[in-house]
Amino acid sequence: MPESRTAPPKTAAEPPESAPTRWVWLAAWPVTAVFVLSNAATPLYVLWQREIGFSRGMLTVIFACYIAGLLGSLLVSGVVSDRLGRRTVLLPALGLALAACAVFATASGVAALIAARLFTGIAVGAVVSAGMAAVTDVAGPHRRRLAALLASCAMVFGAGLGPLLTGVLSETLPAPTVTVFVVEAALLGTAVLAVLRMPVRRPDAPAKGAWLRIPGVPPGSGGQLTLGIAVFAPGITATSFVLSLGPSLLSGLLGTTSRIVAGAMAFTMFLAATGVQFAVRKLPRRTILTAGAVSTTLSMVALVTAVRTASVPVLVAAALLAGAGQGTGQLGGLSLLNSAVPPDRLAEANAALNVGGYVPAGLLPVSAGYLSDAVGLTDGTTVFAVVLAGLAVAGGLVVLATRRRAARSRASGPA
């Protein structure tokens, strides 16, 4: 599908259009490195739960502290990045991610886990706004679709690689909760080097409006943002549930606490999210979003089936469909914003998309965790799946409605 003939205006934030394609890939590496950390702790929660002692409800609270840090970061990181430059946001974020590694490696109580997750969430919030915008800046106006693909895939591939890396390292090497985060700190060190050499410049546009505010988009781009959130939010909520309560489901269905198995399921989920984006990248954006809504809905149907029949293969299918739902929703949303939002507002627009996605991704799994403590994991999961399936269907209907309106507008336009 050809891009719009009118590219968004270029600003001083953008590098020369001749920046080599390899730099577009390298610009995505900090996103991957931070997202490896975002889910690296997932397979270790069962271990911490046994050693420290806390409920499934508290587990989802620890996970939600990450969401709280992320949302707080999104209130300021996008605006600061657009005004002061990508490096100004990315370097402190990477420093905070390194601090999170140190806290995780020495954690001996719930408070330390909460602090580490909070630091991680702040770093991730900066990366999904400034980091993804940096990929678009490096790509230039004629490679915006490639930039959306690489930024989105960097996020989901890192999110999946973290649990797999943790599962393997923690089962095969000594001191699992230390070794994992030493390796991750090394990955973050290479990301710092990439940011320092990244061909982006500080913008020279004057600051306008408040520095701390709910992220938004320029006038005329609200429709694109709404469509992206309508599909991306249910998709990322589905994968958040698998990350937070997936190990508990595996333990109940398989009777296993293997960190490799838990990490492998998360990895395959996000591998599906990565692969599906390459598969659909040339389709129209609204078709991609429709596919995302369908995938998330089918994921919730499979999740209910899995917990009701104690079927591990169906649980894996639910995870794969959840990954596909997040991947396509994320790609469709980022592509719509890249096509409509000028570079000097792009980081804020990315932040707005992620605020819309991560609010339900924080609230619904926490509710499901505490509900599962009260009524059992099977019934709690069923209620969660029914609610999220309803949201996914609603998102799909919104996308279909806009497609019909666009088709009618083209049919009634001048010949």
CSV table of C-alpha atoms in Angstrom, one decimal:
chain,number,residue,atom,x,y,z
A,1,MET,CA,0.0,0.0,0.0
A,2,PRO,CA,1.6,3.3,-1.0
A,3,GLU,CA,2.3,5.9,1.6
A,4,SER,CA,0.7,9.4,1.5
A,5,ARG,CA,2.2,11.6,-1.2
A,6,THR,CA,2.6,14.4,1.3
A,7,ALA,CA,5.3,13.6,3.9
A,8,PRO,CA,5.2,15.3,7.3
A,9,PRO,CA,7.4,18.3,7.4
A,10,LYS,CA,11.0,17.7,8.3
A,11,THR,CA,12.5,19.3,11.4
A,12,ALA,CA,15.9,19.7,12.9
A,13,ALA,CA,15.2,16.5,14.9
A,14,GLU,CA,15.6,14.4,11.8
A,15,PRO,CA,19.0,13.2,10.5
A,16,PRO,CA,20.0,13.5,6.9
A,17,GLU,CA,17.8,11.4,4.7
A,18,SER,CA,20.9,9.4,3.5
A,19,ALA,CA,21.5,7.8,6.9
A,20,PRO,CA,22.4,4.2,6.1
A,21,THR,CA,19.6,1.6,6.6
A,22,ARG,CA,21.8,-0.2,9.2
A,23,TRP,CA,21.4,2.8,11.5
A,24,VAL,CA,17.6,2.4,11.4
A,25,TRP,CA,18.1,-1.2,12.7
A,26,LEU,CA,20.7,0.0,15.3
A,27,ALA,CA,18.4,2.8,16.5
A,28,ALA,CA,15.9,0.0,17.4
A,29,TRP,CA,18.4,-1.8,19.6
A,30,PRO,CA,17.9,0.4,22.7
A,31,VAL,CA,14.2,-0.4,22.5
A,32,THR,CA,15.0,-4.1,22.4
A,33,ALA,CA,17.5,-4.0,25.2
A,34,VAL,CA,15.1,-2.2,27.6
A,35,PHE,CA,12.2,-4.5,26.7
A,36,VAL,CA,14.4,-7.5,27.5
A,37,LEU,CA,14.5,-6.1,31.0
A,38,SER,CA,10.8,-5.4,31.0
A,39,ASN,CA,9.9,-9.1,31.1
A,40,ALA,CA,13.2,-10.6,32.3
A,41,ALA,CA,11.8,-11.1,35.8
A,42,THR,CA,8.7,-13.0,34.7
A,43,PRO,CA,10.1,-16.6,35.1
A,44,LEU,CA,11.7,-15.7,38.4
A,45,TYR,CA,8.4,-14.7,40.1
A,46,VAL,CA,7.6,-18.3,41.0
A,47,LEU,CA,11.0,-18.5,42.6
A,48,TRP,CA,10.6,-15.3,44.5
A,49,GLN,CA,7.1,-16.2,45.5
A,50,ARG,CA,8.4,-19.4,47.1
A,51,GLU,CA,11.4,-17.7,48.8
A,52,ILE,CA,9.7,-14.4,49.9
A,53,GLY,CA,6.1,-15.5,50.2
A,54,PHE,CA,3.3,-13.5,48.5
A,55,SER,CA,-0.1,-14.2,46.9
A,56,ARG,CA,-1.2,-14.1,43.2
A,57,GLY,CA,-2.9,-10.8,44.0
A,58,MET,CA,0.4,-9.3,45.2
A,59,LEU,CA,2.2,-10.8,42.2
A,60,THR,CA,-0.1,-8.8,39.9
A,61,VAL,CA,0.4,-5.7,42.1
A,62,ILE,CA,4.2,-6.0,41.6
A,63,PHE,CA,3.5,-6.3,37.9
A,64,ALA,CA,1.2,-3.3,38.0
A,65,CYS,CA,3.9,-1.1,39.6
A,66,TYR,CA,5.7,-1.5,36.3
A,67,ILE,CA,2.6,-0.1,34.6
A,68,ALA,CA,2.4,2.8,37.1
A,69,GLY,CA,6.0,3.7,36.4
A,70,LEU,CA,5.5,3.5,32.7
A,71,LEU,CA,2.4,5.6,32.7
A,72,GLY,CA,4.0,8.3,34.9
A,73,SER,CA,7.0,8.3,32.5
A,74,LEU,CA,4.8,8.7,29.5
A,75,LEU,CA,3.3,11.9,31.0
A,76,VAL,CA,6.6,13.7,30.5
A,77,SER,CA,9.0,11.7,28.4
A,78,GLY,CA,7.3,12.2,25.0
A,79,VAL,CA,7.1,16.0,25.5
A,80,VAL,CA,10.7,16.3,26.7
A,81,SER,CA,11.9,14.1,23.9
A,82,ASP,CA,10.2,16.2,21.2
A,83,ARG,CA,11.6,19.4,22.8
A,84,LEU,CA,15.0,18.5,24.0
A,85,GLY,CA,15.9,15.6,21.8
A,86,ARG,CA,15.9,11.8,22.0
A,87,ARG,CA,19.2,11.4,23.8
A,88,THR,CA,18.1,13.7,26.6
A,89,VAL,CA,15.5,11.1,27.5
A,90,LEU,CA,17.1,7.8,26.4
A,91,LEU,CA,20.4,8.1,28.3
A,92,PRO,CA,18.7,8.7,31.8
A,93,ALA,CA,16.2,5.9,31.0
A,94,LEU,CA,19.0,3.5,30.3
A,95,GLY,CA,20.7,4.5,33.5
A,96,LEU,CA,17.5,3.8,35.4
A,97,ALA,CA,17.2,0.4,33.7
A,98,LEU,CA,20.8,-0.4,34.9
A,99,ALA,CA,19.7,0.6,38.4
A,100,ALA,CA,16.7,-1.7,38.2
A,101,CYS,CA,19.1,-4.6,37.3
A,102,ALA,CA,21.1,-3.9,40.5
A,103,VAL,CA,17.9,-3.9,42.6
A,104,PHE,CA,16.6,-7.1,41.1
A,105,ALA,CA,19.9,-8.8,41.6
A,106,THR,CA,19.9,-8.0,45.3
A,107,ALA,CA,16.1,-8.2,46.0
A,108,SER,CA,15.2,-9.9,49.3
A,109,GLY,CA,11.6,-8.7,49.8
A,110,VAL,CA,8.5,-7.4,48.0
A,111,ALA,CA,9.5,-3.8,48.5
A,112,ALA,CA,12.7,-4.3,46.4
A,113,LEU,CA,10.7,-6.1,43.7
A,114,ILE,CA,8.2,-3.2,43.6
A,115,ALA,CA,11.1,-0.6,43.3
A,116,ALA,CA,12.8,-2.6,40.6
A,117,ARG,CA,9.6,-2.9,38.6
A,118,LEU,CA,8.9,0.8,39.1
A,119,PHE,CA,12.3,1.7,37.7
A,120,THR,CA,11.8,-0.6,34.8
A,121,GLY,CA,8.4,0.9,34.0
A,122,ILE,CA,9.9,4.4,33.9
A,123,ALA,CA,12.6,3.3,31.6
A,124,VAL,CA,10.2,1.5,29.3
A,125,GLY,CA,7.9,4.6,29.2
A,126,ALA,CA,10.8,6.7,28.0
A,127,VAL,CA,11.8,4.1,25.4
A,128,VAL,CA,8.3,3.6,23.9
A,129,SER,CA,8.0,7.4,23.3
A,130,ALA,CA,11.6,8.7,22.7
A,131,GLY,CA,13.1,5.4,21.5
A,132,MET,CA,10.5,4.6,18.9
A,133,ALA,CA,10.5,8.2,17.7
A,134,ALA,CA,14.3,8.0,17.3
A,135,VAL,CA,13.9,5.0,15.0
A,136,THR,CA,11.5,7.1,12.8
A,137,ASP,CA,13.9,10.1,12.9
A,138,VAL,CA,16.8,8.0,11.8
A,139,ALA,CA,14.7,6.4,9.0
A,140,GLY,CA,13.7,9.7,7.6
A,141,PRO,CA,10.4,10.7,5.9
A,142,HIS,CA,10.7,8.1,3.1
A,143,ARG,CA,11.2,5.0,5.3
A,144,ARG,CA,8.4,5.6,7.9
A,145,ARG,CA,6.7,2.3,7.3
A,146,LEU,CA,10.0,0.5,7.8
A,147,ALA,CA,10.5,2.6,11.0
A,148,ALA,CA,7.1,1.6,12.4
A,149,LEU,CA,7.8,-2.1,11.6
A,150,LEU,CA,11.3,-2.1,13.2
A,151,ALA,CA,10.3,-0.1,16.3
A,152,SER,CA,7.3,-2.3,16.9
A,153,CYS,CA,9.2,-5.5,16.4
A,154,ALA,CA,12.1,-4.3,18.6
A,155,MET,CA,9.6,-3.9,21.4
A,156,VAL,CA,7.9,-7.3,21.1
A,157,PHE,CA,11.0,-9.2,20.3
A,158,GLY,CA,12.8,-7.8,23.4
A,159,ALA,CA,9.7,-8.5,25.5
A,160,GLY,CA,9.8,-12.1,24.4
A,161,LEU,CA,13.6,-12.6,24.6
A,162,GLY,CA,13.8,-11.5,28.2
A,163,PRO,CA,11.7,-14.3,29.7
A,164,LEU,CA,13.5,-17.0,27.5
A,165,LEU,CA,16.9,-15.7,28.4
A,166,THR,CA,16.0,-15.6,32.1
A,167,GLY,CA,14.5,-19.1,32.0
A,168,VAL,CA,17.6,-20.7,30.4
A,169,LEU,CA,20.2,-18.8,32.5
A,170,SER,CA,18.4,-19.3,35.8
A,171,GLU,CA,18.0,-23.0,35.3
A,172,THR,CA,21.5,-23.7,34.0
A,173,LEU,CA,23.8,-21.3,35.9
A,174,PRO,CA,24.3,-20.6,39.6
A,175,ALA,CA,22.8,-17.6,41.4
A,176,PRO,CA,19.9,-17.3,39.0
A,177,THR,CA,18.5,-13.9,40.3
A,178,VAL,CA,22.0,-12.4,40.0
A,179,THR,CA,23.4,-13.9,36.7
A,180,VAL,CA,20.3,-12.9,34.7
A,181,PHE,CA,20.6,-9.2,35.6
A,182,VAL,CA,24.4,-9.1,35.1
A,183,VAL,CA,23.8,-10.3,31.5
A,184,GLU,CA,21.0,-7.8,31.0
A,185,ALA,CA,23.2,-5.0,32.3
A,186,ALA,CA,25.7,-5.9,29.7
A,187,LEU,CA,23.0,-5.6,27.0
A,188,LEU,CA,22.0,-2.2,28.3
A,189,GLY,CA,25.6,-1.1,28.1
A,190,THR,CA,25.7,-1.8,24.4
A,191,ALA,CA,22.4,0.2,24.1
A,192,VAL,CA,24.0,3.2,25.7
A,193,LEU,CA,26.8,3.1,23.1
A,194,ALA,CA,24.2,2.9,20.3
A,195,VAL,CA,22.3,6.0,21.7
A,196,LEU,CA,25.6,7.9,22.0
A,197,ARG,CA,26.4,7.3,18.3
A,198,MET,CA,22.8,7.6,17.0
A,199,PRO,CA,22.5,10.1,14.1
A,200,VAL,CA,19.8,12.3,15.6
A,201,ARG,CA,20.0,16.0,16.4
A,202,ARG,CA,18.4,18.1,19.1
A,203,PRO,CA,15.3,19.9,17.8
A,204,ASP,CA,15.4,23.7,17.6
A,205,ALA,CA,11.6,24.3,17.7
A,206,PRO,CA,10.5,26.5,20.6
A,207,ALA,CA,8.7,24.8,23.5
A,208,LYS,CA,4.9,25.2,23.6
A,209,GLY,CA,2.5,24.2,26.3
A,210,ALA,CA,3.0,22.4,29.6
A,211,TRP,CA,5.9,20.0,30.1
A,212,LEU,CA,3.9,17.6,32.2
A,213,ARG,CA,0.6,16.7,30.6
A,214,ILE,CA,-1.5,13.8,29.3
A,215,PRO,CA,0.1,13.0,26.0
A,216,GLY,CA,-1.9,13.8,22.9
A,217,VAL,CA,-1.7,14.3,19.1
A,218,PRO,CA,-2.1,17.3,16.9
A,219,PRO,CA,-5.5,18.3,15.6
A,220,GLY,CA,-6.7,16.1,12.9
A,221,SER,CA,-4.8,13.0,14.1
A,222,GLY,CA,-7.3,12.0,16.9
A,223,GLY,CA,-9.0,9.4,14.7
A,224,GLN,CA,-5.7,7.6,14.0
A,225,LEU,CA,-4.9,7.5,17.7
A,226,THR,CA,-8.4,6.2,18.6
A,227,LEU,CA,-8.2,3.4,16.1
A,228,GLY,CA,-4.8,2.4,17.3
A,229,ILE,CA,-5.8,2.3,21.0
A,230,ALA,CA,-9.0,0.4,20.2
A,231,VAL,CA,-7.0,-2.6,19.0
A,232,PHE,CA,-3.7,-2.2,20.7
A,233,ALA,CA,-5.2,-1.9,24.2
A,234,PRO,CA,-6.9,-5.3,24.3
A,235,GLY,CA,-3.9,-6.9,22.6
A,236,ILE,CA,-1.3,-5.7,25.1
A,237,THR,CA,-3.7,-6.5,28.0
A,238,ALA,CA,-3.9,-10.1,26.8
A,239,THR,CA,-0.1,-10.5,26.7
A,240,SER,CA,0.2,-8.7,30.1
A,241,PHE,CA,-2.1,-11.3,31.6
A,242,VAL,CA,-0.1,-14.2,30.2
A,243,LEU,CA,3.1,-12.6,31.6
A,244,SER,CA,1.7,-12.0,35.1
A,245,LEU,CA,-0.4,-15.1,35.6
A,246,GLY,CA,0.9,-17.4,32.9
A,247,PRO,CA,3.4,-19.2,35.2
A,248,SER,CA,0.6,-19.8,37.7
A,249,LEU,CA,-1.6,-21.3,35.0
A,250,LEU,CA,1.3,-23.5,33.8
A,251,SER,CA,1.9,-24.6,37.4
A,252,GLY,CA,-1.8,-25.5,37.8
A,253,LEU,CA,-2.1,-27.3,34.4
A,254,LEU,CA,1.3,-29.0,34.3
A,255,GLY,CA,2.3,-29.1,37.9
A,256,THR,CA,5.6,-27.5,37.0
A,257,THR,CA,7.5,-24.5,38.1
A,258,SER,CA,10.1,-24.8,35.4
A,259,ARG,CA,11.4,-21.3,34.6
A,260,ILE,CA,12.5,-22.5,31.1
A,261,VAL,CA,8.9,-23.6,30.3
A,262,ALA,CA,7.5,-20.3,31.6
A,263,GLY,CA,10.1,-18.3,29.7
A,264,ALA,CA,9.6,-20.4,26.5
A,265,MET,CA,5.8,-19.7,26.5
A,266,ALA,CA,6.4,-16.0,26.8
A,267,PHE,CA,9.0,-16.1,24.1
A,268,THR,CA,6.8,-17.9,21.7
A,269,MET,CA,4.0,-15.5,22.4
A,270,PHE,CA,6.2,-12.5,21.5
A,271,LEU,CA,7.9,-14.4,18.6
A,272,ALA,CA,4.4,-14.7,17.2
A,273,ALA,CA,3.9,-10.9,17.7
A,274,THR,CA,7.2,-10.3,15.8
A,275,GLY,CA,6.6,-12.7,13.0
A,276,VAL,CA,3.0,-11.6,12.3
A,277,GLN,CA,4.1,-8.0,11.8
A,278,PHE,CA,6.5,-9.0,9.0
A,279,ALA,CA,3.8,-11.1,7.5
A,280,VAL,CA,1.2,-8.3,7.4
A,281,ARG,CA,3.4,-5.3,6.9
A,282,LYS,CA,2.3,-4.6,3.3
A,283,LEU,CA,-1.4,-4.8,4.1
A,284,PRO,CA,-3.6,-1.7,4.5
A,285,ARG,CA,-3.3,-0.4,8.0
A,286,ARG,CA,-7.0,-0.9,8.9
A,287,THR,CA,-6.8,-4.5,7.6
A,288,ILE,CA,-3.9,-5.0,10.0
A,289,LEU,CA,-5.9,-3.6,12.9
A,290,THR,CA,-8.9,-5.8,12.1
A,291,ALA,CA,-6.7,-8.8,12.2
A,292,GLY,CA,-5.4,-7.7,15.6
A,293,ALA,CA,-8.9,-7.5,17.0
A,294,VAL,CA,-9.8,-10.9,15.7
A,295,SER,CA,-6.6,-12.5,17.1
A,296,THR,CA,-7.2,-11.1,20.6
A,297,THR,CA,-10.8,-12.3,20.6
A,298,LEU,CA,-9.8,-15.8,19.5
A,299,SER,CA,-7.0,-15.7,22.2
A,300,MET,CA,-9.6,-15.1,24.9
A,301,VAL,CA,-11.8,-17.9,23.6
A,302,ALA,CA,-8.8,-20.3,23.7
A,303,LEU,CA,-7.8,-19.1,27.2
A,304,VAL,CA,-11.2,-20.0,28.6
A,305,THR,CA,-11.1,-23.4,26.8
A,306,ALA,CA,-7.6,-24.0,28.2
A,307,VAL,CA,-8.4,-23.4,31.8
A,308,ARG,CA,-11.8,-25.2,31.6
A,309,THR,CA,-10.3,-28.3,30.0
A,310,ALA,CA,-6.8,-28.1,31.6
A,311,SER,CA,-5.3,-28.2,28.1
A,312,VAL,CA,-1.7,-27.0,27.8
A,313,PRO,CA,-1.7,-27.0,24.0
A,314,VAL,CA,-4.7,-24.7,24.0
A,315,LEU,CA,-3.1,-22.5,26.5
A,316,VAL,CA,-0.1,-22.1,24.2
A,317,ALA,CA,-2.4,-21.4,21.3
A,318,ALA,CA,-4.0,-18.6,23.5
A,319,ALA,CA,-0.6,-17.2,24.1
A,320,LEU,CA,0.3,-17.2,20.4
A,321,LEU,CA,-3.0,-15.5,19.5
A,322,ALA,CA,-2.5,-12.9,22.2
A,323,GLY,CA,1.0,-12.2,20.8
A,324,ALA,CA,-0.5,-11.8,17.3
A,325,GLY,CA,-3.2,-9.5,18.6
A,326,GLN,CA,-0.7,-7.2,20.3
A,327,GLY,CA,1.8,-7.3,17.4
A,328,THR,CA,-0.8,-6.3,14.7
A,329,GLY,CA,-2.5,-3.8,17.0
A,330,GLN,CA,0.8,-2.2,17.8
A,331,LEU,CA,2.0,-2.1,14.2
A,332,GLY,CA,-1.3,-0.7,12.9
A,333,GLY,CA,-1.4,2.0,15.6
A,334,LEU,CA,2.3,3.1,15.1
A,335,SER,CA,1.9,3.1,11.3
A,336,LEU,CA,-1.2,5.3,11.5
A,337,LEU,CA,0.6,7.7,13.8
A,338,ASN,CA,3.8,7.7,11.6
A,339,SER,CA,1.7,8.6,8.6
A,340,ALA,CA,-0.2,11.5,10.2
A,341,VAL,CA,1.9,13.1,12.9
A,342,PRO,CA,4.9,15.4,12.2
A,343,PRO,CA,8.3,14.5,13.7
A,344,ASP,CA,8.2,17.3,16.3
A,345,ARG,CA,5.1,15.6,18.0
A,346,LEU,CA,5.8,12.0,17.2
A,347,ALA,CA,7.3,11.0,20.6
A,348,GLU,CA,4.3,12.5,22.4
A,349,ALA,CA,1.9,10.7,20.0
A,350,ASN,CA,3.7,7.4,20.7
A,351,ALA,CA,3.3,8.1,24.4
A,352,ALA,CA,-0.4,8.7,23.9
A,353,LEU,CA,-0.9,5.4,22.1
A,354,ASN,CA,0.9,3.5,24.9
A,355,VAL,CA,-1.0,5.3,27.7
A,356,GLY,CA,-4.2,4.1,26.1
A,357,GLY,CA,-2.9,0.6,25.9
A,358,TYR,CA,-1.2,0.2,29.2
A,359,VAL,CA,-4.0,1.6,31.4
A,360,PRO,CA,-6.2,-1.5,30.9
A,361,ALA,CA,-3.1,-3.7,30.7
A,362,GLY,CA,-2.3,-2.7,34.3
A,363,LEU,CA,-5.9,-2.6,35.7
A,364,LEU,CA,-7.4,-5.8,34.3
A,365,PRO,CA,-4.7,-8.3,35.1
A,366,VAL,CA,-4.5,-7.0,38.7
A,367,SER,CA,-8.3,-7.4,39.0
A,368,ALA,CA,-8.0,-10.9,37.6
A,369,GLY,CA,-5.2,-11.7,40.0
A,370,TYR,CA,-7.2,-10.7,43.1
A,371,LEU,CA,-10.4,-12.3,41.7
A,372,SER,CA,-8.5,-15.5,41.2
A,373,ASP,CA,-7.4,-15.5,44.9
A,374,ALA,CA,-11.1,-15.1,45.8
A,375,VAL,CA,-12.9,-17.5,43.4
A,376,GLY,CA,-10.1,-19.7,42.0
A,377,LEU,CA,-7.8,-19.3,39.0
A,378,THR,CA,-10.2,-21.0,36.6
A,379,ASP,CA,-13.2,-18.7,37.3
A,380,GLY,CA,-11.0,-15.6,37.7
A,381,THR,CA,-9.4,-16.2,34.3
A,382,THR,CA,-12.8,-16.9,32.7
A,383,VAL,CA,-14.2,-13.6,33.8
A,384,PHE,CA,-11.1,-11.7,32.6
A,385,ALA,CA,-11.2,-13.4,29.2
A,386,VAL,CA,-14.9,-12.6,28.7
A,387,VAL,CA,-14.4,-8.9,29.6
A,388,LEU,CA,-11.3,-8.6,27.3
A,389,ALA,CA,-13.0,-10.4,24.4
A,390,GLY,CA,-15.8,-7.9,24.6
A,391,LEU,CA,-13.3,-5.0,24.4
A,392,ALA,CA,-11.5,-6.6,21.5
A,393,VAL,CA,-14.8,-7.1,19.6
A,394,ALA,CA,-15.7,-3.5,20.2
A,395,GLY,CA,-12.3,-2.4,18.9
A,396,GLY,CA,-12.8,-4.4,15.8
A,397,LEU,CA,-16.2,-2.9,15.2
A,398,VAL,CA,-14.8,0.6,15.5
A,399,VAL,CA,-12.2,-0.2,12.8
A,400,LEU,CA,-14.7,-1.8,10.5
A,401,ALA,CA,-17.0,1.2,10.9
A,402,THR,CA,-14.2,3.6,9.9
A,403,ARG,CA,-13.4,1.4,6.9
A,404,ARG,CA,-17.0,1.6,5.7
A,405,ARG,CA,-17.1,5.3,6.1
A,406,ALA,CA,-13.9,5.7,4.2
A,407,ALA,CA,-15.2,3.5,1.4
A,408,ARG,CA,-18.5,5.5,1.2
A,409,SER,CA,-16.5,8.7,1.1
A,410,ARG,CA,-14.4,7.4,-1.8
A,411,ALA,CA,-17.5,6.2,-3.7
A,412,SER,CA,-19.3,9.5,-3.4
A,413,GLY,CA,-16.2,11.6,-4.2
A,414,PRO,CA,-15.4,13.1,-7.6
A,415,ALA,CA,-14.6,10.7,-10.4
